[in-house]
Amino acid sequence: MSVKKFRRAAAFGIFAASSLFAATASASTVAVTEWMYNGDEFIEFTNLTNAAVDFSGWSYDDDSRSPGTVSLSAFGLVAAGESVILAENDAATFRSHWNLSASVKIIGGNTVNLGRNDEINLYNAANMLIDRLSYGDGNFPGTIRTQNVSGNPGNLAVLDQDNVTSDWVLSSVGDSFGSIASVSGEFVANPGRFALAPAAVPVPAAFPLMLSGLALFSIGRKKRA
């Protein structure tokens, strides 16, 4: 193989690996992916990264914007693509209302309740804001009212915005989010699963690709010398 071909192969290997890392970085977030106020009130957070996230020291607050108000440490290690629930009801009651398996992580007994027009703030262990969702059909006319029916992002792009938009949609039984009616029939939602969670990028595979690129680049340099 000529030096020029070696260098091209090396460049491709490094570029492909860096592209994988870039794709990972663009999805590197934990976001509010569903919420419902009143009734069987809850907030769903989803790990949209390609690696587990340790929620130790993480917290939630409403429009008071005070880190540390409600501890989320009990979620522990949240896997890539996993959704977890913060509920007003105790965990066992909420789980029974939606027939959720024991694998769905729920923190119950939340008393920092949501209102018709409110805000959801997620903070990490360093008290840095990770995600914010300001919502309310009163504050943002034309957007959804999530009383007894949960709200879902119509696409992943809206998760980058702090304010709810018309792209957020209400749940309906049998929709693309997998929404169901609660056991009582009073509520409609899809807690504990997020249908739009992106497929994991095989980040570890990028390492051999990058290393092979670097190796080829090194060989190319030696041949040139």
Coordinates of C-alpha atoms in Angstrom, one line a residue:
M1 CA 0.0 0.0 0.0
S2 CA 1.4 3.4 -0.9
V3 CA 2.1 6.1 1.7
K4 CA -0.8 8.2 0.3
K5 CA -3.2 5.3 0.7
F6 CA -2.0 4.6 4.3
R7 CA -2.6 8.2 5.2
R8 CA -6.0 8.2 3.6
A9 CA -7.0 5.0 5.5
A10 CA -5.6 6.6 8.7
A11 CA -7.6 9.7 8.2
F12 CA -10.8 7.8 7.5
G13 CA -10.3 5.7 10.7
I14 CA -9.8 8.8 12.8
F15 CA -12.6 10.6 11.2
A16 CA -15.1 7.7 11.6
A17 CA -14.1 7.4 15.2
S18 CA -14.5 11.1 15.9
S19 CA -17.9 11.0 14.1
L20 CA -19.1 8.4 16.6
F21 CA -17.9 10.5 19.5
A22 CA -19.6 13.6 18.0
A23 CA -22.9 11.6 17.6
T24 CA -22.6 10.5 21.2
A25 CA -22.0 14.0 22.4
S26 CA -25.0 15.4 20.6
A27 CA -27.2 13.0 22.5
S28 CA -25.4 13.4 25.8
T29 CA -28.2 14.5 28.1
V30 CA -30.7 13.5 30.7
A31 CA -34.0 15.1 30.0
V32 CA -37.6 15.5 31.1
T33 CA -39.5 13.3 28.7
E34 CA -43.0 13.1 30.2
W35 CA -45.0 14.8 32.9
M36 CA -48.6 15.0 34.2
Y37 CA -49.9 17.2 37.0
N38 CA -52.8 16.7 39.3
G39 CA -54.3 13.2 39.9
D40 CA -51.6 10.6 39.5
E41 CA -48.9 13.3 39.1
F42 CA -45.5 12.3 38.0
I43 CA -42.3 13.4 36.1
E44 CA -40.3 11.1 33.9
F45 CA -36.6 11.6 33.4
T46 CA -34.7 9.6 30.6
N47 CA -31.0 9.0 30.2
L48 CA -30.5 9.8 26.5
T49 CA -26.7 9.2 26.7
N50 CA -24.9 6.0 25.7
A51 CA -23.6 5.3 29.2
A52 CA -25.1 4.8 32.7
V53 CA -25.5 8.0 34.7
D54 CA -25.2 8.0 38.5
F55 CA -28.0 10.0 40.0
S56 CA -26.3 10.2 43.4
G57 CA -26.6 13.8 44.6
W58 CA -29.0 14.8 41.8
S59 CA -32.1 16.7 42.6
Y60 CA -35.4 18.2 41.3
D61 CA -37.2 21.5 42.0
D62 CA -40.1 23.3 40.4
D63 CA -40.2 27.0 39.5
S64 CA -38.4 27.9 42.8
R65 CA -35.2 26.8 41.0
S66 CA -33.5 25.6 44.2
P67 CA -31.0 22.8 43.7
G68 CA -31.2 20.1 46.3
T69 CA -34.9 20.5 47.1
V70 CA -36.0 17.0 46.2
S71 CA -33.3 14.3 46.2
L72 CA -33.1 11.9 43.3
S73 CA -30.2 9.9 44.7
A74 CA -32.4 6.8 45.2
F75 CA -32.5 6.3 41.4
G76 CA -28.9 5.3 41.7
L77 CA -27.3 4.2 38.4
V78 CA -29.6 4.9 35.5
A79 CA -28.8 2.9 32.4
A80 CA -28.5 4.3 28.9
G81 CA -32.0 4.8 27.5
E82 CA -33.6 4.1 30.9
S83 CA -36.5 6.2 32.2
V84 CA -37.2 6.8 35.9
I85 CA -40.2 8.3 37.7
L86 CA -40.7 10.9 40.4
A87 CA -44.3 10.5 41.6
E88 CA -46.6 12.2 44.1
N89 CA -48.1 8.9 45.2
D90 CA -45.9 6.4 47.0
A91 CA -43.9 4.2 44.7
A92 CA -46.0 1.0 45.4
T93 CA -49.3 2.8 44.7
F94 CA -48.0 4.5 41.5
R95 CA -46.6 1.2 40.3
S96 CA -50.0 -0.6 40.8
H97 CA -51.9 2.2 39.1
W98 CA -49.9 1.6 35.9
N99 CA -49.0 -2.1 36.2
L100 CA -45.3 -1.2 36.1
S101 CA -42.8 -3.9 36.6
A102 CA -40.4 -3.9 39.6
S103 CA -37.6 -2.9 37.2
V104 CA -39.0 0.6 36.7
K105 CA -37.3 2.9 39.3
I106 CA -39.8 5.1 41.1
I107 CA -39.3 7.7 43.8
G108 CA -42.6 8.3 45.4
G109 CA -44.0 10.8 48.0
N110 CA -43.0 13.9 46.1
T111 CA -44.5 17.0 47.8
V112 CA -43.0 19.7 45.5
N113 CA -46.0 19.5 43.3
L114 CA -46.6 20.8 39.8
G115 CA -49.3 23.2 38.8
R116 CA -51.1 24.1 35.6
N117 CA -48.3 26.6 34.8
D118 CA -45.0 25.5 36.3
E119 CA -41.5 24.5 35.7
I120 CA -39.4 21.3 36.1
N121 CA -35.7 21.7 36.9
L122 CA -33.2 18.8 37.0
Y123 CA -29.8 19.3 38.7
N124 CA -26.8 17.1 39.0
A125 CA -24.6 16.5 42.0
A126 CA -22.7 19.7 41.4
N127 CA -26.0 21.6 41.5
M128 CA -25.6 22.4 37.8
L129 CA -28.8 22.6 35.8
I130 CA -29.1 19.6 33.5
D131 CA -32.6 20.2 32.1
R132 CA -35.4 22.7 32.4
L133 CA -39.0 22.5 31.1
S134 CA -41.2 25.6 31.6
Y135 CA -44.8 24.7 30.6
G136 CA -48.4 25.8 30.9
D137 CA -51.2 26.6 28.5
G138 CA -51.6 29.9 30.4
N139 CA -48.0 31.0 30.0
F140 CA -47.6 29.5 26.5
P141 CA -51.0 29.7 24.7
G142 CA -51.7 26.9 22.3
T143 CA -49.6 24.3 24.2
I144 CA -50.9 21.3 26.0
R145 CA -52.6 21.2 29.4
T146 CA -51.4 18.0 31.2
Q147 CA -54.1 17.6 33.8
N148 CA -54.7 13.9 34.2
V149 CA -53.2 13.2 30.7
S150 CA -49.4 13.3 30.3
G151 CA -47.4 15.3 27.8
N152 CA -44.8 13.9 25.4
P153 CA -42.2 15.5 23.1
G154 CA -43.2 15.1 19.5
N155 CA -39.5 14.8 18.5
L156 CA -36.1 14.7 20.2
A157 CA -35.3 18.3 19.0
V158 CA -37.8 19.9 21.3
L159 CA -35.9 18.5 24.3
D160 CA -33.2 21.1 23.6
Q161 CA -35.7 23.9 24.4
D162 CA -36.4 25.1 27.9
N163 CA -40.0 26.2 27.1
V164 CA -42.8 23.8 26.1
T165 CA -43.8 24.3 22.5
S166 CA -46.7 23.1 20.3
D167 CA -44.5 20.1 19.4
W168 CA -45.3 18.6 22.8
V169 CA -48.4 16.4 22.5
L170 CA -50.9 14.8 24.9
S171 CA -50.9 11.0 25.4
S172 CA -53.7 8.9 23.9
V173 CA -54.4 5.2 24.4
G174 CA -52.5 3.2 21.8
D175 CA -50.4 6.1 20.5
S176 CA -46.8 5.8 19.2
F177 CA -45.5 6.4 22.8
G178 CA -47.2 3.2 24.0
S179 CA -49.7 5.2 26.2
I180 CA -52.3 3.3 28.2
A181 CA -55.1 4.2 30.6
S182 CA -54.4 3.8 34.2
V183 CA -56.0 0.8 36.1
S184 CA -58.8 3.2 37.3
G185 CA -59.3 4.5 33.8
E186 CA -58.9 8.1 35.1
F187 CA -55.5 8.9 33.6
V188 CA -53.7 8.3 30.3
A189 CA -49.9 8.2 30.1
N190 CA -46.9 6.0 29.4
P191 CA -44.6 6.3 32.5
G192 CA -41.4 4.4 32.7
R193 CA -40.6 4.1 29.0
F194 CA -39.6 6.6 26.3
A195 CA -40.4 5.6 22.8
L196 CA -38.1 8.2 21.2
A197 CA -35.0 7.2 23.1
P198 CA -32.2 6.9 20.5
A199 CA -30.5 3.6 19.9
A200 CA -27.2 3.4 21.7
V201 CA -24.1 4.3 19.6
P202 CA -21.5 1.6 20.1
V203 CA -18.9 3.9 21.5
P204 CA -16.5 1.2 22.5
A205 CA -16.2 0.2 18.9
A206 CA -14.8 3.6 18.2
F207 CA -11.7 2.9 20.1
P208 CA -10.4 0.0 17.9
L209 CA -11.3 2.2 14.9
M210 CA -9.4 5.1 16.2
L211 CA -6.4 3.0 17.2
S212 CA -6.3 1.4 13.8
G213 CA -6.3 4.8 12.2
L214 CA -3.5 6.0 14.4
A215 CA -1.6 2.8 13.7
L216 CA -1.9 3.2 10.0
F217 CA -0.9 6.9 10.3
S218 CA 2.2 5.8 12.2
I219 CA 3.1 3.2 9.6
G220 CA 2.6 5.7 6.9
R221 CA 5.0 8.1 8.6
K222 CA 7.6 5.3 9.0
K223 CA 7.4 4.4 5.4
R224 CA 7.7 8.0 4.4
A225 CA 10.9 8.3 6.5

